[in-house]
Tab-separated table of N, CA and C in Angstrom:
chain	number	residue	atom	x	y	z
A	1	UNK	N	104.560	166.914	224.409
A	1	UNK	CA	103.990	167.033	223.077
A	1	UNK	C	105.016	166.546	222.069
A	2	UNK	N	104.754	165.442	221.513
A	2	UNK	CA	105.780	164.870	220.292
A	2	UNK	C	105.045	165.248	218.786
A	3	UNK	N	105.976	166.663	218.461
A	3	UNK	CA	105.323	167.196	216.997
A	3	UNK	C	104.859	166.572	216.141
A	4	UNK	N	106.115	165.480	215.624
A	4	UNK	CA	106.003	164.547	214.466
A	4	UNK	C	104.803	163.906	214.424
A	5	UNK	N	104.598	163.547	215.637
A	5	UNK	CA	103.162	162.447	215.961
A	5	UNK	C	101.656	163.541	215.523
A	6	UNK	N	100.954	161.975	214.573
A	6	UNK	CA	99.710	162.884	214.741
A	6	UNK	C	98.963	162.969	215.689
A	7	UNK	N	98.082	164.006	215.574
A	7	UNK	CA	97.265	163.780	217.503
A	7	UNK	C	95.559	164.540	216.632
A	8	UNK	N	94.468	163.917	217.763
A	8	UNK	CA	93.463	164.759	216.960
A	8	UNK	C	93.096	165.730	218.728
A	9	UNK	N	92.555	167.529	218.163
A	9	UNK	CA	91.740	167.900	219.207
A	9	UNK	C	90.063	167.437	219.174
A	10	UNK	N	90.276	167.428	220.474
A	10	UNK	CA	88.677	167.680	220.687
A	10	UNK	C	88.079	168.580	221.679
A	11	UNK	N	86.927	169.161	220.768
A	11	UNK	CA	86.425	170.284	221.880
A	11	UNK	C	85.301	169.747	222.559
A	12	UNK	N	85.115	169.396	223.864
A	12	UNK	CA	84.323	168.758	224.782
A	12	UNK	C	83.518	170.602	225.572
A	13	UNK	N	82.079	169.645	225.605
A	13	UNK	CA	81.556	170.549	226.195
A	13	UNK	C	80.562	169.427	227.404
A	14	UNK	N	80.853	170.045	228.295
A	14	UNK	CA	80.322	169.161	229.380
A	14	UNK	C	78.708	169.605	229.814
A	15	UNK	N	77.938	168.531	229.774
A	15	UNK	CA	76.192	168.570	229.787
A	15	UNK	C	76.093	168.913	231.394
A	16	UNK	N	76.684	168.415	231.738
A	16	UNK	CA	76.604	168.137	233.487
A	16	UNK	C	76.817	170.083	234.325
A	17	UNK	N	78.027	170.051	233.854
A	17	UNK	CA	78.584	171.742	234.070
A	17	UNK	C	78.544	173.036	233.467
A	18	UNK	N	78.668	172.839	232.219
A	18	UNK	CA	78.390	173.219	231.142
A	18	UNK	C	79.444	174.077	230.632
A	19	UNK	N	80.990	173.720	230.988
A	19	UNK	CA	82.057	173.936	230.688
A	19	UNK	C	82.782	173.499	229.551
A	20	UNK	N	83.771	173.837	229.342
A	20	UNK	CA	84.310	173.356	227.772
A	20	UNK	C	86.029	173.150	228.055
A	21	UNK	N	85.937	172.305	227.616
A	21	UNK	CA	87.992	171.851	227.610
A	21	UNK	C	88.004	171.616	225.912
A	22	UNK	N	89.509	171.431	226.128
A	22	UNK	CA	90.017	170.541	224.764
A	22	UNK	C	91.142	169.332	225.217
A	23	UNK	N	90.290	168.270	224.357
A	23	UNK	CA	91.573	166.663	225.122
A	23	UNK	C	92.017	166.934	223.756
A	24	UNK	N	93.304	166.266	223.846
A	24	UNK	CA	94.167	166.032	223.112
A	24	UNK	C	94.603	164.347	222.757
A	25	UNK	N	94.273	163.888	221.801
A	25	UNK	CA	93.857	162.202	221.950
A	25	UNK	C	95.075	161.758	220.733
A	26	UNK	N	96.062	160.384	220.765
A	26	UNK	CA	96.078	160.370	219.383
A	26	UNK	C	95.519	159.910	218.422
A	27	UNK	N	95.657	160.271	217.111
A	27	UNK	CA	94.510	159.794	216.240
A	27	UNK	C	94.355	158.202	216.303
A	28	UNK	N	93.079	158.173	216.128
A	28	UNK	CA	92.900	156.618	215.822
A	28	UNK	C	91.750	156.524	215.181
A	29	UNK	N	91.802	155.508	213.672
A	29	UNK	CA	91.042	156.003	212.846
A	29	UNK	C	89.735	155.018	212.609
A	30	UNK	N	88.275	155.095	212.318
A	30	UNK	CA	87.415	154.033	211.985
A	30	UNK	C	86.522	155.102	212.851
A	31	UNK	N	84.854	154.411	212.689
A	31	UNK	CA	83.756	155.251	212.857
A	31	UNK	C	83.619	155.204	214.767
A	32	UNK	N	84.476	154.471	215.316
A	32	UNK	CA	84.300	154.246	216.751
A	32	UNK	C	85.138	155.273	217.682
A	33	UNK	N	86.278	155.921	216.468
A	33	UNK	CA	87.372	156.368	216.829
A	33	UNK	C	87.525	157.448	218.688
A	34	UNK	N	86.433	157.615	218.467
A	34	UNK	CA	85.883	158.985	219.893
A	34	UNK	C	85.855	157.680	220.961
A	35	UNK	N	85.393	157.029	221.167
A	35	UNK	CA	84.451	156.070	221.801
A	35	UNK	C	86.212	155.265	222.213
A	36	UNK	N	86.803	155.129	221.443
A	36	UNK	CA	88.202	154.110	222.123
A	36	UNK	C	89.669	154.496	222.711
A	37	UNK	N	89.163	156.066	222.080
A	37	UNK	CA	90.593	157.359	223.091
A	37	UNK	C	90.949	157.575	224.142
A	38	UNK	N	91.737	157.692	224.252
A	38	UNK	CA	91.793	158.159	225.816
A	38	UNK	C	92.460	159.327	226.009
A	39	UNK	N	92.437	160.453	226.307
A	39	UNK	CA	93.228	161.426	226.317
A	39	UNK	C	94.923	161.738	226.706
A	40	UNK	N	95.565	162.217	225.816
A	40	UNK	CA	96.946	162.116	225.731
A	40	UNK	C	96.949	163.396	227.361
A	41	UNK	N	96.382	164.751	226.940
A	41	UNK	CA	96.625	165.673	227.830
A	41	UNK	C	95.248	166.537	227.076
A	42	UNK	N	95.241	167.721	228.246
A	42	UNK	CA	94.128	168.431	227.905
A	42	UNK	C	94.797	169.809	227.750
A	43	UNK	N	94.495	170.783	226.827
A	43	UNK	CA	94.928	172.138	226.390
A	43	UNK	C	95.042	173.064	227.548
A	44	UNK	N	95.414	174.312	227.929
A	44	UNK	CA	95.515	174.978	228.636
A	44	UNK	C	95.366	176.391	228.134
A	45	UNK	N	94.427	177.415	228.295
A	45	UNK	CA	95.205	178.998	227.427
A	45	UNK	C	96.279	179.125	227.962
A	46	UNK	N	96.688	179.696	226.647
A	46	UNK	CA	98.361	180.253	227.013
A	46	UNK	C	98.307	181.556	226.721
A	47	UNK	N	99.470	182.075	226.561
A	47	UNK	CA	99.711	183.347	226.116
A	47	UNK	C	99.047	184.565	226.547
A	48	UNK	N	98.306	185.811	226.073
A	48	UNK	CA	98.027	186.505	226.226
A	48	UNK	C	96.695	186.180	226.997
A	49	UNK	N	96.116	185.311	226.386
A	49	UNK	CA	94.565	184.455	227.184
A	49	UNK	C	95.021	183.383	228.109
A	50	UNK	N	95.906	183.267	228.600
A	50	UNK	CA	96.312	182.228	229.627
A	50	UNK	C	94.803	182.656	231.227
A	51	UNK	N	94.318	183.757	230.951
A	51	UNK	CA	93.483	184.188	232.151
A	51	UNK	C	92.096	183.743	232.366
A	52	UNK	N	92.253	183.533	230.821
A	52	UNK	CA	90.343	182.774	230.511
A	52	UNK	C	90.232	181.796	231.266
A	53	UNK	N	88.774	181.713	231.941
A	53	UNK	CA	88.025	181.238	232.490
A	53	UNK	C	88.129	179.815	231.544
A	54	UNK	N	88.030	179.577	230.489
A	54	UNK	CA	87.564	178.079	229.516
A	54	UNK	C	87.759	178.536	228.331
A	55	UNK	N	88.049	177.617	227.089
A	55	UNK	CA	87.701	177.344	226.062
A	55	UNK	C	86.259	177.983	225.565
A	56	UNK	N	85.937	178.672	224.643
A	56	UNK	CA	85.377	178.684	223.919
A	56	UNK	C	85.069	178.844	222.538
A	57	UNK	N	83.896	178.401	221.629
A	57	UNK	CA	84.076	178.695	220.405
A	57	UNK	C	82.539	178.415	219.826
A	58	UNK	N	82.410	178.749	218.223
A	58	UNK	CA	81.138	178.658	217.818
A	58	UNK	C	80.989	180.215	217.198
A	59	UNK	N	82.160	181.119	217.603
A	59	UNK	CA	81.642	182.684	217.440
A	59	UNK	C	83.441	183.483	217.388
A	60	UNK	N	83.362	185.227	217.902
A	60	UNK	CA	84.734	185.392	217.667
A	60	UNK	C	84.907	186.385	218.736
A	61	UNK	N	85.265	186.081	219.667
A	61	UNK	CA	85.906	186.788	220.893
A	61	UNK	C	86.403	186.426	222.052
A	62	UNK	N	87.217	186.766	223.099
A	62	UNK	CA	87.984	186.111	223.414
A	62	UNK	C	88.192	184.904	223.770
A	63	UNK	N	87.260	184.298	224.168
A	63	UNK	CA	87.280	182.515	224.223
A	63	UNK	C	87.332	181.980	222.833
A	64	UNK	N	86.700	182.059	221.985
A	64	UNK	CA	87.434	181.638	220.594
A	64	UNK	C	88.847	181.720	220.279
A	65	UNK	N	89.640	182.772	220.455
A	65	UNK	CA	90.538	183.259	220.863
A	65	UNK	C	91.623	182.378	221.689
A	66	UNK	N	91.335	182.306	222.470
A	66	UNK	CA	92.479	181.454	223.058
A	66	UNK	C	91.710	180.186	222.749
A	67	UNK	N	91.538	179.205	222.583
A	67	UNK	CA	91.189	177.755	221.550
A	67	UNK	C	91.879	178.102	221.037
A	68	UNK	N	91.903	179.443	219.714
A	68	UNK	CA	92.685	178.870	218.609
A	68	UNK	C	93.862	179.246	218.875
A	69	UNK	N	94.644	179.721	219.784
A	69	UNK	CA	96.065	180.103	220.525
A	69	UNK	C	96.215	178.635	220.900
A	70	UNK	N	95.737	178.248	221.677
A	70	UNK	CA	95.936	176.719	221.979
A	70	UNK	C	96.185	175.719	220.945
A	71	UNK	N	95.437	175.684	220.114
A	71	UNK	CA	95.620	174.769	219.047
A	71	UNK	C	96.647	175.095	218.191
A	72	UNK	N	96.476	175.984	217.709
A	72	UNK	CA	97.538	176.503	216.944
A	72	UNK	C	99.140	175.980	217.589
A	73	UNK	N	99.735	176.803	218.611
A	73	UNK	CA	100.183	176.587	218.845
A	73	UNK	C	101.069	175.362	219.681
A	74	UNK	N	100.203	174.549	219.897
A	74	UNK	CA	99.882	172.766	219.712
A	74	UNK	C	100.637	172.322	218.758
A	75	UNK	N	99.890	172.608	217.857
A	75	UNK	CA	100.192	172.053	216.125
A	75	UNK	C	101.347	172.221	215.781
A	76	UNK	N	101.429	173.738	215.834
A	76	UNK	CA	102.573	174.105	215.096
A	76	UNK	C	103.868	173.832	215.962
A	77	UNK	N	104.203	174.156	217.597
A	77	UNK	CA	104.905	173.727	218.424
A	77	UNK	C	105.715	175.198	218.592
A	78	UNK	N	104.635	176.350	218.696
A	78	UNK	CA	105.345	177.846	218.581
A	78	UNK	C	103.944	178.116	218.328
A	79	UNK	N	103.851	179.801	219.303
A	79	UNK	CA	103.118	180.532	218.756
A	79	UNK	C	102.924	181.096	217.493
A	80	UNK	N	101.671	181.013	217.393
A	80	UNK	CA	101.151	182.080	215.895
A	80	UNK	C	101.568	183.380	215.518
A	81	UNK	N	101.472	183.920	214.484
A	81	UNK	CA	101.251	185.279	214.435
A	81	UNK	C	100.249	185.761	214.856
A	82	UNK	N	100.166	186.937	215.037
A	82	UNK	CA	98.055	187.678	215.363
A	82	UNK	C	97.871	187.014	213.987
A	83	UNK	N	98.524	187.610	213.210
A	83	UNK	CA	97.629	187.354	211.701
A	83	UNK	C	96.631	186.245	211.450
A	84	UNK	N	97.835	185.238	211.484
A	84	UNK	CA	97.337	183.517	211.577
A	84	UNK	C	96.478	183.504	212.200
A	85	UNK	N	96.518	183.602	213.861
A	85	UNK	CA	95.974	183.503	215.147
A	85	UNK	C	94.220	184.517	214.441
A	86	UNK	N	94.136	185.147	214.294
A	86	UNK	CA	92.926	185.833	213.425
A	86	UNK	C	92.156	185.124	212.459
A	87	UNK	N	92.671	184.708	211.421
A	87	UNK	CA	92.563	184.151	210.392
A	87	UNK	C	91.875	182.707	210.703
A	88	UNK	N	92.750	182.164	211.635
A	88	UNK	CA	92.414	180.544	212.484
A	88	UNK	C	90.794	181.146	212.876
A	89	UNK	N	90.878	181.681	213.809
A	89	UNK	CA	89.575	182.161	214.482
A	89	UNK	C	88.478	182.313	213.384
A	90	UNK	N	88.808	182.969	212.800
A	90	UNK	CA	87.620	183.644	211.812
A	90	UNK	C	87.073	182.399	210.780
A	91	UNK	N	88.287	181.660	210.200
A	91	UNK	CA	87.800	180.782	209.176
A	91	UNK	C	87.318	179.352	209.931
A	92	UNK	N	87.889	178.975	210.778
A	92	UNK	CA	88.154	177.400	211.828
A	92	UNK	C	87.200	177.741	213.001
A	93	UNK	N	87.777	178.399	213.773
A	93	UNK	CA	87.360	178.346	215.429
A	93	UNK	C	85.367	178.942	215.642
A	94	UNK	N	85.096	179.846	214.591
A	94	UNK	CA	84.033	180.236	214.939
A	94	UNK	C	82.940	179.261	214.219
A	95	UNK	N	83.415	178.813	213.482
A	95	UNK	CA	82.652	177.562	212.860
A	95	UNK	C	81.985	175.883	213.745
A	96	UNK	N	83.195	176.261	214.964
A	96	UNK	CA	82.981	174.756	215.597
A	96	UNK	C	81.652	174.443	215.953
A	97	UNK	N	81.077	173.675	216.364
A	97	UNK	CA	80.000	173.358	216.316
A	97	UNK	C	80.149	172.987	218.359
A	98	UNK	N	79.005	172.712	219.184
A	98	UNK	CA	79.238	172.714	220.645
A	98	UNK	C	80.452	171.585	220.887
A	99	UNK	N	80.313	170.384	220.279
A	99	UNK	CA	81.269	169.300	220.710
A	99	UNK	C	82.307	169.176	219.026
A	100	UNK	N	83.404	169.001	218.905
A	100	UNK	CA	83.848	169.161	217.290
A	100	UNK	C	85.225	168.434	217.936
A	101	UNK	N	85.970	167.771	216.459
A	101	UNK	CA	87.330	167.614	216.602
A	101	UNK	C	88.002	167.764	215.451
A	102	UNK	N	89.316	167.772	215.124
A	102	UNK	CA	90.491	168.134	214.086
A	102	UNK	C	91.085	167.942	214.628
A	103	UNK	N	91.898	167.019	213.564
A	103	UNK	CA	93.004	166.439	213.708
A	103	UNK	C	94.135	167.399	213.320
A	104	UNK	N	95.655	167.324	213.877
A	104	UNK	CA	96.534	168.096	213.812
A	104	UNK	C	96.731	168.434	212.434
A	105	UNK	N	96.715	167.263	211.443
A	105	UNK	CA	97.084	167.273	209.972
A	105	UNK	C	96.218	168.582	209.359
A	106	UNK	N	95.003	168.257	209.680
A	106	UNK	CA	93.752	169.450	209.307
A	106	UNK	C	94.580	170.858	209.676
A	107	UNK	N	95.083	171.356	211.107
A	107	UNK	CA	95.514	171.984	211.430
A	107	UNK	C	96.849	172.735	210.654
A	108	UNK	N	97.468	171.885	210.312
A	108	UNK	CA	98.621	172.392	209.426
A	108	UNK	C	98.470	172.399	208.161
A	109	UNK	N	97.712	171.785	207.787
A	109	UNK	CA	97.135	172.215	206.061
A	109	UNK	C	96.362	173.311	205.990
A	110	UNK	N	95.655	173.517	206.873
A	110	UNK	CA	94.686	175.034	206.929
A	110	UNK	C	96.171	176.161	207.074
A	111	UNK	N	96.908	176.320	208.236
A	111	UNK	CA	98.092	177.145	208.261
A	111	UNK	C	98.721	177.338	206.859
A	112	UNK	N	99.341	176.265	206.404
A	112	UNK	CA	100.096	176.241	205.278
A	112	UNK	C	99.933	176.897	204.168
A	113	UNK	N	98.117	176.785	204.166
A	113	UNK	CA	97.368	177.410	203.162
A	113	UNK	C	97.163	178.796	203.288
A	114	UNK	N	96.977	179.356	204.294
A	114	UNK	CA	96.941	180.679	205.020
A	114	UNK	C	98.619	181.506	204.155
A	115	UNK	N	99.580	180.414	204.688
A	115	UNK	CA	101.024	181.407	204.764
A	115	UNK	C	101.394	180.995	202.921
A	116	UNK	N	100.705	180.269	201.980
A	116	UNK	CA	100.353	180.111	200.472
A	116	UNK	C	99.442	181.546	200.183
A	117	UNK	N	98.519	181.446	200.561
A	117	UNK	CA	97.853	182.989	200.162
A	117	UNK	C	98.734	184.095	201.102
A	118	UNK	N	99.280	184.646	201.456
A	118	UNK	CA	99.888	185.690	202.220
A	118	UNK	C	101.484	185.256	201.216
A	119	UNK	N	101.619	184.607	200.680
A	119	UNK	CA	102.876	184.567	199.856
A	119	UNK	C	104.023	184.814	200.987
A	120	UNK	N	104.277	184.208	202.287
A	120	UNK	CA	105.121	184.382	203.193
A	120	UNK	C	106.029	182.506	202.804
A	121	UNK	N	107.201	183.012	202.349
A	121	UNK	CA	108.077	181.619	202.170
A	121	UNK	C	108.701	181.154	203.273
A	122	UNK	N	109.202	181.797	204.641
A	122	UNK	CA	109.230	181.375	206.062
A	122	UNK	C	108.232	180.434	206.763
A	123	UNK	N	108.498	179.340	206.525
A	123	UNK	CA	107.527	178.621	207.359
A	123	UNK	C	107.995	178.300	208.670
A	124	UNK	N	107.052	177.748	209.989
A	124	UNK	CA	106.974	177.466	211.000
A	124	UNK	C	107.813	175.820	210.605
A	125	UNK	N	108.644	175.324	211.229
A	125	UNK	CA	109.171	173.832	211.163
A	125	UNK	C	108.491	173.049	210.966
A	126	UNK	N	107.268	173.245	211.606
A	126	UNK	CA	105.947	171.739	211.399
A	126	UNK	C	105.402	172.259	210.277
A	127	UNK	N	105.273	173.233	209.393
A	127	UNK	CA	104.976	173.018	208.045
A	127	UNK	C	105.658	172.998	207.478
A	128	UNK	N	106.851	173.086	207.162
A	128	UNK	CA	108.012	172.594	206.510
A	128	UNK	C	108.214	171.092	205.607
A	129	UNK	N	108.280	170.342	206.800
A	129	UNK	CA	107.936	168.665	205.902
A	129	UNK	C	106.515	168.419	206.065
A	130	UNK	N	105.437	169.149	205.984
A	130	UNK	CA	104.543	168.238	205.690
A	130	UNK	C	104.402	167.843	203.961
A	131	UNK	N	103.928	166.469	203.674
A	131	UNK	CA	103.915	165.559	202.352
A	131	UNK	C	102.920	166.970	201.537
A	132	UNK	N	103.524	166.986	200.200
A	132	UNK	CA	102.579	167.593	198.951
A	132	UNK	C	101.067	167.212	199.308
A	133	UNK	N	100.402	168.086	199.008
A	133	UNK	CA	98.616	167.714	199.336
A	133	UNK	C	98.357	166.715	197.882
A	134	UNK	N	98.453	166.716	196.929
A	134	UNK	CA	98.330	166.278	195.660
A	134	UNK	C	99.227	164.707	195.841
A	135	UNK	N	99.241	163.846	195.186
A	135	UNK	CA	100.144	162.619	194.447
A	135	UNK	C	101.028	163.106	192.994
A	136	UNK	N	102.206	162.948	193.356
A	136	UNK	CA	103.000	163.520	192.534
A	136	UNK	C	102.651	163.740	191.088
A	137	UNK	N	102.154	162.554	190.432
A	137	UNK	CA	101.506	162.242	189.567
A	137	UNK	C	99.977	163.801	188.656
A	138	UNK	N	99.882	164.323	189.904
A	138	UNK	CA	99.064	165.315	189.599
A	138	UNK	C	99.102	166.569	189.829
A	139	UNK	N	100.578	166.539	189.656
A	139	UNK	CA	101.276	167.790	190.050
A	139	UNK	C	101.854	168.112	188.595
């Protein structure tokens, strides 16, 4: 996993099995972008959900749950807090739709914004340098 680099997820749900992964692709941008990827690597649960059966999401319990442990910690290159790890779930993960993707950038601007409202000035390294959301100019 090379942090710096952007990468987009995708949550695949398979018609055939009816299982769910997440590839990990890097971004590549224009309306074909799905269609010319190829997958860098595919997610794994980790952590406390390392036991789950699959990926899931669309709702909030434990397969939502580890997705957003996965991603998260993807992104960021370190586990979450619960807090975050909650917060991800509730606002992001239960929203996905059966097949969905986000890109890492998405990923760390949603965080960033999270640890902006919680007024926590410790950031995780990968939010650290990410660029001002604004053009200086409108700041």
């Amino acid at each position: 996993m090379a942090e710096e680099e952007d990468r987009t997820y995708y949550g695949v749900t398979s018609s055939e099995t009816g299982g769910n992964w997440i590839e990990v692709a890097k971004t590549e941008f224009g309306q074909t972008e799905r269609d010319t990827t190829s997958a860098l690597y595919h997610l794994t649960p980790i952590g406390m959900y390392e036991d789950v059966d699959e990926f899931t999401w669309g709702y909030t319990k434990t397969g939502p749950h580890a997705t957003g442990l996965a991603v998260l910690a993807d992104a960021l290159g370190q586990e979450p807090s619960k807090d975050l790890l909650e917060a991800f779930v509730d606002d992001v993960v239960s929203q996905f739709p059966n097949e969905w993707r986000m890109r890492r950038g998405a990923v760390l601007r949603w965080a960033r914004g999270w640890y902006a409202q919680h007024n926590i000035d410790i950031l995780p390294a990968a939010l650290r340098d990410l660029p001002p959301t604004s053009p200086r100019w409108l700041l």
